[in-house]
mmCIF file with all atom_site columns, C-alpha atoms in Angstrom:
data_model
loop_
_atom_site.group_PDB
_atom_site.id
_atom_site.type_symbol
_atom_site.label_atom_id
_atom_site.label_alt_id
_atom_site.label_comp_id
_atom_site.label_asym_id
_atom_site.label_entity_id
_atom_site.label_seq_id
_atom_site.pdbx_PDB_ins_code
_atom_site.Cartn_x
_atom_site.Cartn_y
_atom_site.Cartn_z
_atom_site.occupancy
_atom_site.B_iso_or_equiv
_atom_site.pdbx_formal_charge
_atom_site.auth_seq_id
_atom_site.auth_comp_id
_atom_site.auth_asym_id
_atom_site.auth_atom_id
_atom_site.pdbx_PDB_model_num
ATOM 1   C CA . UNK A 1 1   ? 12.479  7.647   11.091  1.00 0.00 ? 17  UNK A CA 1
ATOM 2   C CA . UNK A 1 2   ? 9.109   7.542   9.642   1.00 0.00 ? 18  UNK A CA 1
ATOM 3   C CA . UNK A 1 3   ? 5.737   6.464   10.451  1.00 0.00 ? 19  UNK A CA 1
ATOM 4   C CA . UNK A 1 4   ? 5.535   2.740   10.047  1.00 0.00 ? 20  UNK A CA 1
ATOM 5   C CA . UNK A 1 5   ? 9.069   1.377   10.612  1.00 0.00 ? 21  UNK A CA 1
ATOM 6   C CA . UNK A 1 6   ? 9.514   -2.353  10.303  1.00 0.00 ? 22  UNK A CA 1
ATOM 7   C CA . UNK A 1 7   ? 12.242  -4.373  12.291  1.00 0.00 ? 23  UNK A CA 1
ATOM 8   C CA . UNK A 1 8   ? 13.991  -6.245  11.260  1.00 0.00 ? 24  UNK A CA 1
ATOM 9   C CA . UNK A 1 9   ? 14.966  -5.086  7.910   1.00 0.00 ? 25  UNK A CA 1
ATOM 10  C CA . UNK A 1 10  ? 15.449  -8.995  6.624   1.00 0.00 ? 26  UNK A CA 1
ATOM 11  C CA . UNK A 1 11  ? 14.479  -12.367 8.325   1.00 0.00 ? 27  UNK A CA 1
ATOM 12  C CA . UNK A 1 12  ? 15.821  -15.565 7.121   1.00 0.00 ? 28  UNK A CA 1
ATOM 13  C CA . UNK A 1 13  ? 14.393  -18.651 8.982   1.00 0.00 ? 29  UNK A CA 1
ATOM 14  C CA . UNK A 1 14  ? 13.901  -22.556 8.162   1.00 0.00 ? 30  UNK A CA 1
ATOM 15  C CA . UNK A 1 15  ? 10.405  -23.864 7.403   1.00 0.00 ? 31  UNK A CA 1
ATOM 16  C CA . UNK A 1 16  ? 8.147   -24.678 10.435  1.00 0.00 ? 32  UNK A CA 1
ATOM 17  C CA . UNK A 1 17  ? 9.599   -22.005 12.735  1.00 0.00 ? 33  UNK A CA 1
ATOM 18  C CA . UNK A 1 18  ? 7.913   -18.979 13.718  1.00 0.00 ? 34  UNK A CA 1
ATOM 19  C CA . UNK A 1 19  ? 8.711   -15.533 12.341  1.00 0.00 ? 35  UNK A CA 1
ATOM 20  C CA . UNK A 1 20  ? 8.103   -12.377 14.179  1.00 0.00 ? 36  UNK A CA 1
ATOM 21  C CA . UNK A 1 21  ? 7.921   -8.636  12.613  1.00 0.00 ? 37  UNK A CA 1
ATOM 22  C CA . UNK A 1 22  ? 7.869   -5.749  14.548  1.00 0.00 ? 38  UNK A CA 1
ATOM 23  C CA . UNK A 1 23  ? 6.391   -2.107  13.460  1.00 0.00 ? 39  UNK A CA 1
ATOM 24  C CA . UNK A 1 24  ? 6.759   1.282   15.248  1.00 0.00 ? 40  UNK A CA 1
ATOM 25  C CA . UNK A 1 25  ? 5.076   4.423   14.415  1.00 0.00 ? 41  UNK A CA 1
ATOM 26  C CA . UNK A 1 26  ? 4.728   7.942   15.584  1.00 0.00 ? 42  UNK A CA 1
ATOM 27  C CA . UNK A 1 27  ? 1.268   9.564   15.668  1.00 0.00 ? 43  UNK A CA 1
ATOM 28  C CA . UNK A 1 28  ? -2.071  8.461   17.012  1.00 0.00 ? 44  UNK A CA 1
ATOM 29  C CA . UNK A 1 29  ? -3.634  6.119   14.908  1.00 0.00 ? 45  UNK A CA 1
ATOM 30  C CA . UNK A 1 30  ? -7.208  4.698   13.836  1.00 0.00 ? 46  UNK A CA 1
ATOM 31  C CA . UNK A 1 31  ? -5.925  1.563   12.886  1.00 0.00 ? 47  UNK A CA 1
ATOM 32  C CA . UNK A 1 32  ? -2.893  -0.133  11.878  1.00 0.00 ? 48  UNK A CA 1
ATOM 33  C CA . UNK A 1 33  ? -2.740  -2.937  8.913   1.00 0.00 ? 49  UNK A CA 1
ATOM 34  C CA . UNK A 1 34  ? -0.319  -5.566  7.872   1.00 0.00 ? 50  UNK A CA 1
ATOM 35  C CA . UNK A 1 35  ? 0.406   -6.461  4.138   1.00 0.00 ? 51  UNK A CA 1
ATOM 36  C CA . UNK A 1 36  ? 2.360   -8.980  2.391   1.00 0.00 ? 52  UNK A CA 1
ATOM 37  C CA . UNK A 1 37  ? 4.051   -8.084  -1.293  1.00 0.00 ? 53  UNK A CA 1
ATOM 38  C CA . UNK A 1 38  ? 5.768   -11.319 -3.276  1.00 0.00 ? 54  UNK A CA 1
ATOM 39  C CA . UNK A 1 39  ? 8.253   -9.856  -5.702  1.00 0.00 ? 55  UNK A CA 1
ATOM 40  C CA . UNK A 1 40  ? 6.783   -7.976  -8.659  1.00 0.00 ? 56  UNK A CA 1
ATOM 41  C CA . UNK A 1 41  ? 3.113   -8.046  -7.510  1.00 0.00 ? 57  UNK A CA 1
ATOM 42  C CA . UNK A 1 42  ? 0.595   -5.978  -5.402  1.00 0.00 ? 58  UNK A CA 1
ATOM 43  C CA . UNK A 1 43  ? 0.245   -5.985  -1.719  1.00 0.00 ? 59  UNK A CA 1
ATOM 44  C CA . UNK A 1 44  ? -2.205  -8.446  -0.157  1.00 0.00 ? 60  UNK A CA 1
ATOM 45  C CA . UNK A 1 45  ? -4.171  -7.087  2.778   1.00 0.00 ? 61  UNK A CA 1
ATOM 46  C CA . UNK A 1 46  ? -3.442  -9.591  5.974   1.00 0.00 ? 62  UNK A CA 1
ATOM 47  C CA . UNK A 1 47  ? -4.913  -8.337  9.029   1.00 0.00 ? 63  UNK A CA 1
ATOM 48  C CA . UNK A 1 48  ? -6.385  -4.760  10.009  1.00 0.00 ? 64  UNK A CA 1
ATOM 49  C CA . UNK A 1 49  ? -6.131  -4.417  13.990  1.00 0.00 ? 65  UNK A CA 1
ATOM 50  C CA . UNK A 1 50  ? -8.200  -1.095  15.429  1.00 0.00 ? 66  UNK A CA 1
ATOM 51  C CA . UNK A 1 51  ? -6.640  1.356   17.839  1.00 0.00 ? 67  UNK A CA 1
ATOM 52  C CA . UNK A 1 52  ? -8.881  0.009   20.782  1.00 0.00 ? 68  UNK A CA 1
ATOM 53  C CA . UNK A 1 53  ? -7.797  -3.633  20.218  1.00 0.00 ? 69  UNK A CA 1
ATOM 54  C CA . UNK A 1 54  ? -4.600  -5.472  21.675  1.00 0.00 ? 70  UNK A CA 1
ATOM 55  C CA . UNK A 1 55  ? -4.549  -8.572  19.898  1.00 0.00 ? 71  UNK A CA 1
ATOM 56  C CA . UNK A 1 56  ? -5.971  -9.990  16.454  1.00 0.00 ? 72  UNK A CA 1
ATOM 57  C CA . UNK A 1 57  ? -5.813  -13.679 15.169  1.00 0.00 ? 73  UNK A CA 1
ATOM 58  C CA . UNK A 1 58  ? -6.205  -14.795 11.546  1.00 0.00 ? 74  UNK A CA 1
ATOM 59  C CA . UNK A 1 59  ? -5.165  -18.392 10.822  1.00 0.00 ? 75  UNK A CA 1
ATOM 60  C CA . UNK A 1 60  ? -1.388  -18.422 11.281  1.00 0.00 ? 76  UNK A CA 1
ATOM 61  C CA . UNK A 1 61  ? -1.154  -15.092 11.907  1.00 0.00 ? 77  UNK A CA 1
ATOM 62  C CA . UNK A 1 62  ? -1.083  -13.039 15.476  1.00 0.00 ? 78  UNK A CA 1
ATOM 63  C CA . UNK A 1 63  ? -0.838  -9.228  15.367  1.00 0.00 ? 79  UNK A CA 1
ATOM 64  C CA . UNK A 1 64  ? -0.152  -7.123  18.521  1.00 0.00 ? 80  UNK A CA 1
ATOM 65  C CA . UNK A 1 65  ? -0.621  -3.721  18.993  1.00 0.00 ? 81  UNK A CA 1
ATOM 66  C CA . UNK A 1 66  ? 0.573   -1.571  21.905  1.00 0.00 ? 82  UNK A CA 1
ATOM 67  C CA . UNK A 1 67  ? -0.556  1.886   21.392  1.00 0.00 ? 83  UNK A CA 1
ATOM 68  C CA . UNK A 1 68  ? 1.289   2.977   24.489  1.00 0.00 ? 84  UNK A CA 1
ATOM 69  C CA . UNK A 1 69  ? 4.352   2.354   23.062  1.00 0.00 ? 85  UNK A CA 1
ATOM 70  C CA . UNK A 1 70  ? 3.024   3.097   19.460  1.00 0.00 ? 86  UNK A CA 1
ATOM 71  C CA . UNK A 1 71  ? 4.458   -0.338  18.242  1.00 0.00 ? 87  UNK A CA 1
ATOM 72  C CA . UNK A 1 72  ? 2.934   -3.600  16.668  1.00 0.00 ? 88  UNK A CA 1
ATOM 73  C CA . UNK A 1 73  ? 4.170   -6.797  15.927  1.00 0.00 ? 89  UNK A CA 1
ATOM 74  C CA . UNK A 1 74  ? 3.015   -9.664  13.435  1.00 0.00 ? 90  UNK A CA 1
ATOM 75  C CA . UNK A 1 75  ? 3.505   -13.249 14.260  1.00 0.00 ? 91  UNK A CA 1
ATOM 76  C CA . UNK A 1 76  ? 3.398   -15.964 11.637  1.00 0.00 ? 92  UNK A CA 1
ATOM 77  C CA . UNK A 1 77  ? 3.780   -19.469 13.245  1.00 0.00 ? 93  UNK A CA 1
ATOM 78  C CA . UNK A 1 78  ? 4.415   -22.832 11.325  1.00 0.00 ? 94  UNK A CA 1
ATOM 79  C CA . UNK A 1 79  ? 6.029   -20.932 8.489   1.00 0.00 ? 95  UNK A CA 1
ATOM 80  C CA . UNK A 1 80  ? 6.190   -22.421 5.037   1.00 0.00 ? 96  UNK A CA 1
ATOM 81  C CA . UNK A 1 81  ? 8.460   -21.599 2.126   1.00 0.00 ? 97  UNK A CA 1
ATOM 82  C CA . UNK A 1 82  ? 4.986   -19.798 0.361   1.00 0.00 ? 98  UNK A CA 1
ATOM 83  C CA . UNK A 1 83  ? 5.675   -17.081 3.142   1.00 0.00 ? 99  UNK A CA 1
ATOM 84  C CA . UNK A 1 84  ? 8.624   -15.846 1.799   1.00 0.00 ? 100 UNK A CA 1
ATOM 85  C CA . UNK A 1 85  ? 7.393   -12.181 0.783   1.00 0.00 ? 101 UNK A CA 1
ATOM 86  C CA . UNK A 1 86  ? 8.188   -8.760  1.848   1.00 0.00 ? 102 UNK A CA 1
ATOM 87  C CA . UNK A 1 87  ? 5.570   -7.486  4.812   1.00 0.00 ? 103 UNK A CA 1
ATOM 88  C CA . UNK A 1 88  ? 4.661   -3.914  5.402   1.00 0.00 ? 104 UNK A CA 1
ATOM 89  C CA . UNK A 1 89  ? 2.843   -2.649  8.150   1.00 0.00 ? 105 UNK A CA 1
ATOM 90  C CA . UNK A 1 90  ? 0.959   0.467   7.568   1.00 0.00 ? 106 UNK A CA 1
ATOM 91  C CA . UNK A 1 91  ? -0.756  3.275   9.584   1.00 0.00 ? 107 UNK A CA 1
ATOM 92  C CA . UNK A 1 92  ? -4.352  4.824   9.152   1.00 0.00 ? 108 UNK A CA 1
ATOM 93  C CA . UNK A 1 93  ? -3.461  8.088   11.269  1.00 0.00 ? 109 UNK A CA 1
ATOM 94  C CA . UNK A 1 94  ? -6.219  9.615   13.127  1.00 0.00 ? 110 UNK A CA 1
ATOM 95  C CA . UNK A 1 95  ? -5.233  13.120  11.612  1.00 0.00 ? 111 UNK A CA 1
ATOM 96  C CA . UNK A 1 96  ? -5.697  11.875  8.078   1.00 0.00 ? 112 UNK A CA 1
ATOM 97  C CA . UNK A 1 97  ? -8.280  9.398   8.934   1.00 0.00 ? 113 UNK A CA 1
ATOM 98  C CA . UNK A 1 98  ? -9.467  7.379   6.016   1.00 0.00 ? 114 UNK A CA 1
ATOM 99  C CA . UNK A 1 99  ? -7.421  9.377   3.554   1.00 0.00 ? 115 UNK A CA 1
ATOM 100 C CA . UNK A 1 100 ? -4.353  7.393   3.223   1.00 0.00 ? 116 UNK A CA 1
ATOM 101 C CA . UNK A 1 101 ? -1.951  4.759   4.831   1.00 0.00 ? 117 UNK A CA 1
ATOM 102 C CA . UNK A 1 102 ? 1.631   5.302   5.705   1.00 0.00 ? 118 UNK A CA 1
ATOM 103 C CA . UNK A 1 103 ? 3.542   2.244   5.149   1.00 0.00 ? 119 UNK A CA 1
ATOM 104 C CA . UNK A 1 104 ? 6.857   1.336   6.333   1.00 0.00 ? 120 UNK A CA 1
ATOM 105 C CA . UNK A 1 105 ? 9.936   0.057   4.159   1.00 0.00 ? 121 UNK A CA 1
ATOM 106 C CA . UNK A 1 106 ? 9.109   -3.417  5.011   1.00 0.00 ? 122 UNK A CA 1
ATOM 107 C CA . UNK A 1 107 ? 10.820  -6.970  6.508   1.00 0.00 ? 123 UNK A CA 1
ATOM 108 C CA . UNK A 1 108 ? 11.863  -9.008  3.749   1.00 0.00 ? 124 UNK A CA 1
ATOM 109 C CA . UNK A 1 109 ? 10.895  -12.690 5.142   1.00 0.00 ? 125 UNK A CA 1
ATOM 110 C CA . UNK A 1 110 ? 12.808  -15.649 3.409   1.00 0.00 ? 126 UNK A CA 1
ATOM 111 C CA . UNK A 1 111 ? 11.695  -19.124 4.551   1.00 0.00 ? 127 UNK A CA 1
ATOM 112 C CA . UNK A 1 112 ? 14.046  -21.899 3.494   1.00 0.00 ? 128 UNK A CA 1
ATOM 113 C CA . UNK A 1 113 ? 12.554  -25.208 2.860   1.00 0.00 ? 129 UNK A CA 1
ATOM 114 C CA . UNK B 2 1   ? -11.819 -11.354 -11.177 1.00 0.00 ? 1   UNK B CA 1
ATOM 115 C CA . UNK B 2 2   ? -13.400 -8.996  -8.813  1.00 0.00 ? 2   UNK B CA 1
ATOM 116 C CA . UNK B 2 3   ? -10.010 -7.465  -7.394  1.00 0.00 ? 3   UNK B CA 1
ATOM 117 C CA . UNK B 2 4   ? -8.617  -4.297  -8.110  1.00 0.00 ? 4   UNK B CA 1
ATOM 118 C CA . UNK B 2 5   ? -7.378  -4.176  -12.043 1.00 0.00 ? 5   UNK B CA 1
ATOM 119 C CA . UNK B 2 6   ? -4.687  -1.841  -13.107 1.00 0.00 ? 6   UNK B CA 1
ATOM 120 C CA . UNK B 2 7   ? -3.413  -1.506  -16.840 1.00 0.00 ? 7   UNK B CA 1
ATOM 121 C CA . UNK B 2 8   ? -1.228  -1.591  -18.153 1.00 0.00 ? 8   UNK B CA 1
ATOM 122 C CA . UNK B 2 9   ? 1.305   -3.905  -16.085 1.00 0.00 ? 9   UNK B CA 1
ATOM 123 C CA . UNK B 2 10  ? 4.270   -2.588  -17.832 1.00 0.00 ? 10  UNK B CA 1
ATOM 124 C CA . UNK B 2 11  ? 4.687   0.900   -19.614 1.00 0.00 ? 11  UNK B CA 1
ATOM 125 C CA . UNK B 2 12  ? 7.522   2.428   -21.294 1.00 0.00 ? 12  UNK B CA 1
ATOM 126 C CA . UNK B 2 13  ? 7.905   5.763   -22.076 1.00 0.00 ? 13  UNK B CA 1
ATOM 127 C CA . UNK B 2 14  ? 10.855  8.516   -23.389 1.00 0.00 ? 14  UNK B CA 1
ATOM 128 C CA . UNK B 2 15  ? 11.493  11.381  -21.397 1.00 0.00 ? 15  UNK B CA 1
ATOM 129 C CA . UNK B 2 16  ? 9.007   14.047  -22.148 1.00 0.00 ? 16  UNK B CA 1
ATOM 130 C CA . UNK B 2 17  ? 6.424   11.804  -23.230 1.00 0.00 ? 17  UNK B CA 1
ATOM 131 C CA . UNK B 2 18  ? 2.949   11.225  -21.293 1.00 0.00 ? 18  UNK B CA 1
ATOM 132 C CA . UNK B 2 19  ? 1.784   8.319   -19.094 1.00 0.00 ? 19  UNK B CA 1
ATOM 133 C CA . UNK B 2 20  ? -1.558  7.477   -18.157 1.00 0.00 ? 20  UNK B CA 1
ATOM 134 C CA . UNK B 2 21  ? -2.379  4.727   -15.819 1.00 0.00 ? 21  UNK B CA 1
ATOM 135 C CA . UNK B 2 22  ? -5.493  3.198   -15.393 1.00 0.00 ? 22  UNK B CA 1
ATOM 136 C CA . UNK B 2 23  ? -7.191  1.624   -12.162 1.00 0.00 ? 23  UNK B CA 1
ATOM 137 C CA . UNK B 2 24  ? -10.688 0.021   -11.710 1.00 0.00 ? 24  UNK B CA 1
ATOM 138 C CA . UNK B 2 25  ? -11.508 -0.424  -8.311  1.00 0.00 ? 25  UNK B CA 1
ATOM 139 C CA . UNK B 2 26  ? -13.256 -3.241  -6.568  1.00 0.00 ? 26  UNK B CA 1
ATOM 140 C CA . UNK B 2 27  ? -17.006 -3.477  -7.044  1.00 0.00 ? 27  UNK B CA 1
ATOM 141 C CA . UNK B 2 28  ? -18.609 -1.944  -4.692  1.00 0.00 ? 28  UNK B CA 1
ATOM 142 C CA . UNK B 2 29  ? -15.692 0.230   -3.489  1.00 0.00 ? 29  UNK B CA 1
ATOM 143 C CA . UNK B 2 30  ? -16.259 4.158   -4.089  1.00 0.00 ? 30  UNK B CA 1
ATOM 144 C CA . UNK B 2 31  ? -12.646 4.958   -2.683  1.00 0.00 ? 31  UNK B CA 1
ATOM 145 C CA . UNK B 2 32  ? -9.547  4.980   -4.614  1.00 0.00 ? 32  UNK B CA 1
ATOM 146 C CA . UNK B 2 33  ? -5.798  5.613   -3.540  1.00 0.00 ? 33  UNK B CA 1
ATOM 147 C CA . UNK B 2 34  ? -2.487  5.778   -5.720  1.00 0.00 ? 34  UNK B CA 1
ATOM 148 C CA . UNK B 2 35  ? 0.870   5.362   -4.015  1.00 0.00 ? 35  UNK B CA 1
ATOM 149 C CA . UNK B 2 36  ? 4.263   5.125   -5.613  1.00 0.00 ? 36  UNK B CA 1
ATOM 150 C CA . UNK B 2 37  ? 6.838   2.555   -4.841  1.00 0.00 ? 37  UNK B CA 1
ATOM 151 C CA . UNK B 2 38  ? 10.434  2.829   -5.619  1.00 0.00 ? 38  UNK B CA 1
ATOM 152 C CA . UNK B 2 39  ? 12.894  -0.290  -5.429  1.00 0.00 ? 39  UNK B CA 1
ATOM 153 C CA . UNK B 2 40  ? 13.614  -1.741  -2.058  1.00 0.00 ? 40  UNK B CA 1
ATOM 154 C CA . UNK B 2 41  ? 11.004  0.920   -0.452  1.00 0.00 ? 41  UNK B CA 1
ATOM 155 C CA . UNK B 2 42  ? 7.732   1.025   1.194   1.00 0.00 ? 42  UNK B CA 1
ATOM 156 C CA . UNK B 2 43  ? 4.671   2.814   -0.600  1.00 0.00 ? 43  UNK B CA 1
ATOM 157 C CA . UNK B 2 44  ? 3.955   6.594   -0.531  1.00 0.00 ? 44  UNK B CA 1
ATOM 158 C CA . UNK B 2 45  ? 1.028   7.893   -0.813  1.00 0.00 ? 45  UNK B CA 1
ATOM 159 C CA . UNK B 2 46  ? -0.138  10.265  -3.400  1.00 0.00 ? 46  UNK B CA 1
ATOM 160 C CA . UNK B 2 47  ? -3.951  11.011  -4.004  1.00 0.00 ? 47  UNK B CA 1
ATOM 161 C CA . UNK B 2 48  ? -7.073  9.933   -2.660  1.00 0.00 ? 48  UNK B CA 1
ATOM 162 C CA . UNK B 2 49  ? -10.412 10.249  -4.593  1.00 0.00 ? 49  UNK B CA 1
ATOM 163 C CA . UNK B 2 50  ? -14.041 9.759   -4.610  1.00 0.00 ? 50  UNK B CA 1
ATOM 164 C CA . UNK B 2 51  ? -16.127 9.680   -7.469  1.00 0.00 ? 51  UNK B CA 1
ATOM 165 C CA . UNK B 2 52  ? -15.583 12.430  -9.035  1.00 0.00 ? 52  UNK B CA 1
ATOM 166 C CA . UNK B 2 53  ? -13.713 14.095  -6.373  1.00 0.00 ? 53  UNK B CA 1
ATOM 167 C CA . UNK B 2 54  ? -10.343 14.725  -5.320  1.00 0.00 ? 54  UNK B CA 1
ATOM 168 C CA . UNK B 2 55  ? -10.229 14.588  -1.543  1.00 0.00 ? 55  UNK B CA 1
ATOM 169 C CA . UNK B 2 56  ? -6.313  14.618  -0.771  1.00 0.00 ? 56  UNK B CA 1
ATOM 170 C CA . UNK B 2 57  ? -3.787  15.199  -3.067  1.00 0.00 ? 57  UNK B CA 1
ATOM 171 C CA . UNK B 2 58  ? -1.119  16.208  -0.707  1.00 0.00 ? 58  UNK B CA 1
ATOM 172 C CA . UNK B 2 59  ? 1.468   13.307  -1.609  1.00 0.00 ? 59  UNK B CA 1
ATOM 173 C CA . UNK B 2 60  ? 1.664   13.799  -5.513  1.00 0.00 ? 60  UNK B CA 1
ATOM 174 C CA . UNK B 2 61  ? 3.772   16.467  -7.121  1.00 0.00 ? 61  UNK B CA 1
ATOM 175 C CA . UNK B 2 62  ? 2.123   19.774  -8.105  1.00 0.00 ? 62  UNK B CA 1
ATOM 176 C CA . UNK B 2 63  ? 3.526   19.698  -11.010 1.00 0.00 ? 63  UNK B CA 1
ATOM 177 C CA . UNK B 2 64  ? 3.227   17.281  -14.424 1.00 0.00 ? 64  UNK B CA 1
ATOM 178 C CA . UNK B 2 65  ? 0.953   14.855  -12.191 1.00 0.00 ? 65  UNK B CA 1
ATOM 179 C CA . UNK B 2 66  ? -2.915  14.835  -11.964 1.00 0.00 ? 66  UNK B CA 1
ATOM 180 C CA . UNK B 2 67  ? -5.364  12.141  -11.289 1.00 0.00 ? 67  UNK B CA 1
ATOM 181 C CA . UNK B 2 68  ? -9.094  11.772  -11.726 1.00 0.00 ? 68  UNK B CA 1
ATOM 182 C CA . UNK B 2 69  ? -11.620 9.235   -10.979 1.00 0.00 ? 69  UNK B CA 1
ATOM 183 C CA . UNK B 2 70  ? -14.745 10.065  -13.176 1.00 0.00 ? 70  UNK B CA 1
ATOM 184 C CA . UNK B 2 71  ? -18.367 8.863   -12.897 1.00 0.00 ? 71  UNK B CA 1
ATOM 185 C CA . UNK B 2 72  ? -18.046 6.372   -15.598 1.00 0.00 ? 72  UNK B CA 1
ATOM 186 C CA . UNK B 2 73  ? -14.676 4.306   -16.226 1.00 0.00 ? 73  UNK B CA 1
ATOM 187 C CA . UNK B 2 74  ? -11.487 3.937   -14.189 1.00 0.00 ? 74  UNK B CA 1
ATOM 188 C CA . UNK B 2 75  ? -9.292  6.308   -11.799 1.00 0.00 ? 75  UNK B CA 1
ATOM 189 C CA . UNK B 2 76  ? -6.697  7.629   -13.927 1.00 0.00 ? 76  UNK B CA 1
ATOM 190 C CA . UNK B 2 77  ? -2.935  8.987   -12.726 1.00 0.00 ? 77  UNK B CA 1
ATOM 191 C CA . UNK B 2 78  ? -1.616  11.302  -15.682 1.00 0.00 ? 78  UNK B CA 1
ATOM 192 C CA . UNK B 2 79  ? 1.747   12.364  -15.709 1.00 0.00 ? 79  UNK B CA 1
ATOM 193 C CA . UNK B 2 80  ? 3.099   14.551  -18.344 1.00 0.00 ? 80  UNK B CA 1
ATOM 194 C CA . UNK B 2 81  ? 6.553   15.292  -19.888 1.00 0.00 ? 81  UNK B CA 1
ATOM 195 C CA . UNK B 2 82  ? 7.930   12.387  -17.591 1.00 0.00 ? 82  UNK B CA 1
ATOM 196 C CA . UNK B 2 83  ? 11.396  12.292  -16.387 1.00 0.00 ? 83  UNK B CA 1
ATOM 197 C CA . UNK B 2 84  ? 13.941  9.675   -15.487 1.00 0.00 ? 84  UNK B CA 1
ATOM 198 C CA . UNK B 2 85  ? 13.012  9.976   -11.872 1.00 0.00 ? 85  UNK B CA 1
ATOM 199 C CA . UNK B 2 86  ? 9.244   9.052   -12.540 1.00 0.00 ? 86  UNK B CA 1
ATOM 200 C CA . UNK B 2 87  ? 10.429  5.509   -12.966 1.00 0.00 ? 87  UNK B CA 1
ATOM 201 C CA . UNK B 2 88  ? 8.697   3.419   -10.242 1.00 0.00 ? 88  UNK B CA 1
ATOM 202 C CA . UNK B 2 89  ? 5.669   0.803   -9.618  1.00 0.00 ? 89  UNK B CA 1
ATOM 203 C CA . UNK B 2 90  ? 2.479   2.687   -9.485  1.00 0.00 ? 90  UNK B CA 1
ATOM 204 C CA . UNK B 2 91  ? 0.094   1.150   -7.056  1.00 0.00 ? 91  UNK B CA 1
ATOM 205 C CA . UNK B 2 92  ? -4.016  1.517   -7.122  1.00 0.00 ? 92  UNK B CA 1
ATOM 206 C CA . UNK B 2 93  ? -5.800  0.724   -3.931  1.00 0.00 ? 93  UNK B CA 1
ATOM 207 C CA . UNK B 2 94  ? -9.434  0.908   -3.169  1.00 0.00 ? 94  UNK B CA 1
ATOM 208 C CA . UNK B 2 95  ? -11.833 0.863   -0.371  1.00 0.00 ? 95  UNK B CA 1
ATOM 209 C CA . UNK B 2 96  ? -15.557 0.696   0.820   1.00 0.00 ? 96  UNK B CA 1
ATOM 210 C CA . UNK B 2 97  ? -16.644 4.030   2.495   1.00 0.00 ? 97  UNK B CA 1
ATOM 211 C CA . UNK B 2 98  ? -14.547 4.715   5.332   1.00 0.00 ? 98  UNK B CA 1
ATOM 212 C CA . UNK B 2 99  ? -16.357 4.157   8.636   1.00 0.00 ? 99  UNK B CA 1
ATOM 213 C CA . UNK B 2 100 ? -15.409 4.219   12.312  1.00 0.00 ? 100 UNK B CA 1
ATOM 214 C CA . UNK B 2 101 ? -12.040 2.102   12.662  1.00 0.00 ? 101 UNK B CA 1
ATOM 215 C CA . UNK B 2 102 ? -11.719 2.217   8.996   1.00 0.00 ? 102 UNK B CA 1
ATOM 216 C CA . UNK B 2 103 ? -11.650 -0.038  6.260   1.00 0.00 ? 103 UNK B CA 1
ATOM 217 C CA . UNK B 2 104 ? -8.723  -2.010  4.692   1.00 0.00 ? 104 UNK B CA 1
ATOM 218 C CA . UNK B 2 105 ? -7.333  -1.029  1.493   1.00 0.00 ? 105 UNK B CA 1
ATOM 219 C CA . UNK B 2 106 ? -7.357  -3.549  -1.512  1.00 0.00 ? 106 UNK B CA 1
ATOM 220 C CA . UNK B 2 107 ? -4.174  -3.147  -3.907  1.00 0.00 ? 107 UNK B CA 1
ATOM 221 C CA . UNK B 2 108 ? -4.043  -4.123  -7.493  1.00 0.00 ? 108 UNK B CA 1
ATOM 222 C CA . UNK B 2 109 ? -0.582  -5.450  -9.071  1.00 0.00 ? 109 UNK B CA 1
ATOM 223 C CA . UNK B 2 110 ? 0.722   -1.908  -9.972  1.00 0.00 ? 110 UNK B CA 1
ATOM 224 C CA . UNK B 2 111 ? 1.976   -0.615  -13.247 1.00 0.00 ? 111 UNK B CA 1
ATOM 225 C CA . UNK B 2 112 ? 5.702   -0.570  -13.639 1.00 0.00 ? 112 UNK B CA 1
ATOM 226 C CA . UNK B 2 113 ? 7.012   2.529   -15.349 1.00 0.00 ? 113 UNK B CA 1
ATOM 227 C CA . UNK B 2 114 ? 9.864   2.781   -16.891 1.00 0.00 ? 114 UNK B CA 1
ATOM 228 C CA . UNK B 2 115 ? 11.604  5.938   -18.650 1.00 0.00 ? 115 UNK B CA 1
ATOM 229 C CA . UNK B 2 116 ? 14.272  5.802   -21.016 1.00 0.00 ? 116 UNK B CA 1
#
């Protein structure tokens, strides 16, 4: 499997519920980033978590990082219909530090009103 | 608009023609990255540039593709003699100088290239 693999591929929830998306990766990283992409648009940066951090919050977003398991999770609390989008994790590997991000295939989140 | 600007948003070319995609990074950003996205897939890295220098082009096909980021003006991704398989969305991102722990990359809205 590729670096930065998201799980699940698709998630459908009701407004107000929480959404959890997971990401696994393979190599040692400097940081891991989460992005959102609305249909037909570019990626919007949500949050960056560095390899020496375990948890980070930004508004309704909570990201965790477990470097021993090479995994991360993105939690969106109290979801809204406007949160409907594809969510990607991307890793900045130590080996290629700063030169590229490696993206997973994404989780398509649908929040039903 | 202080974000990453890409143009055109949509580009249609016939097989064998050339495609030129432009990217103006965010103000204050000296690092530019190009990625390609096929439908229903994640982004794949192509090339990383700083002003007047290609730093890493390991993700870019060796033939027909080239990129530049001149001292003045936008970064250009150039595809010569396009083929149907080049149809994709091409995204540009920019960042500040990469420091310890890394910097986020900020993306444009992409150029959707269609080859007839």
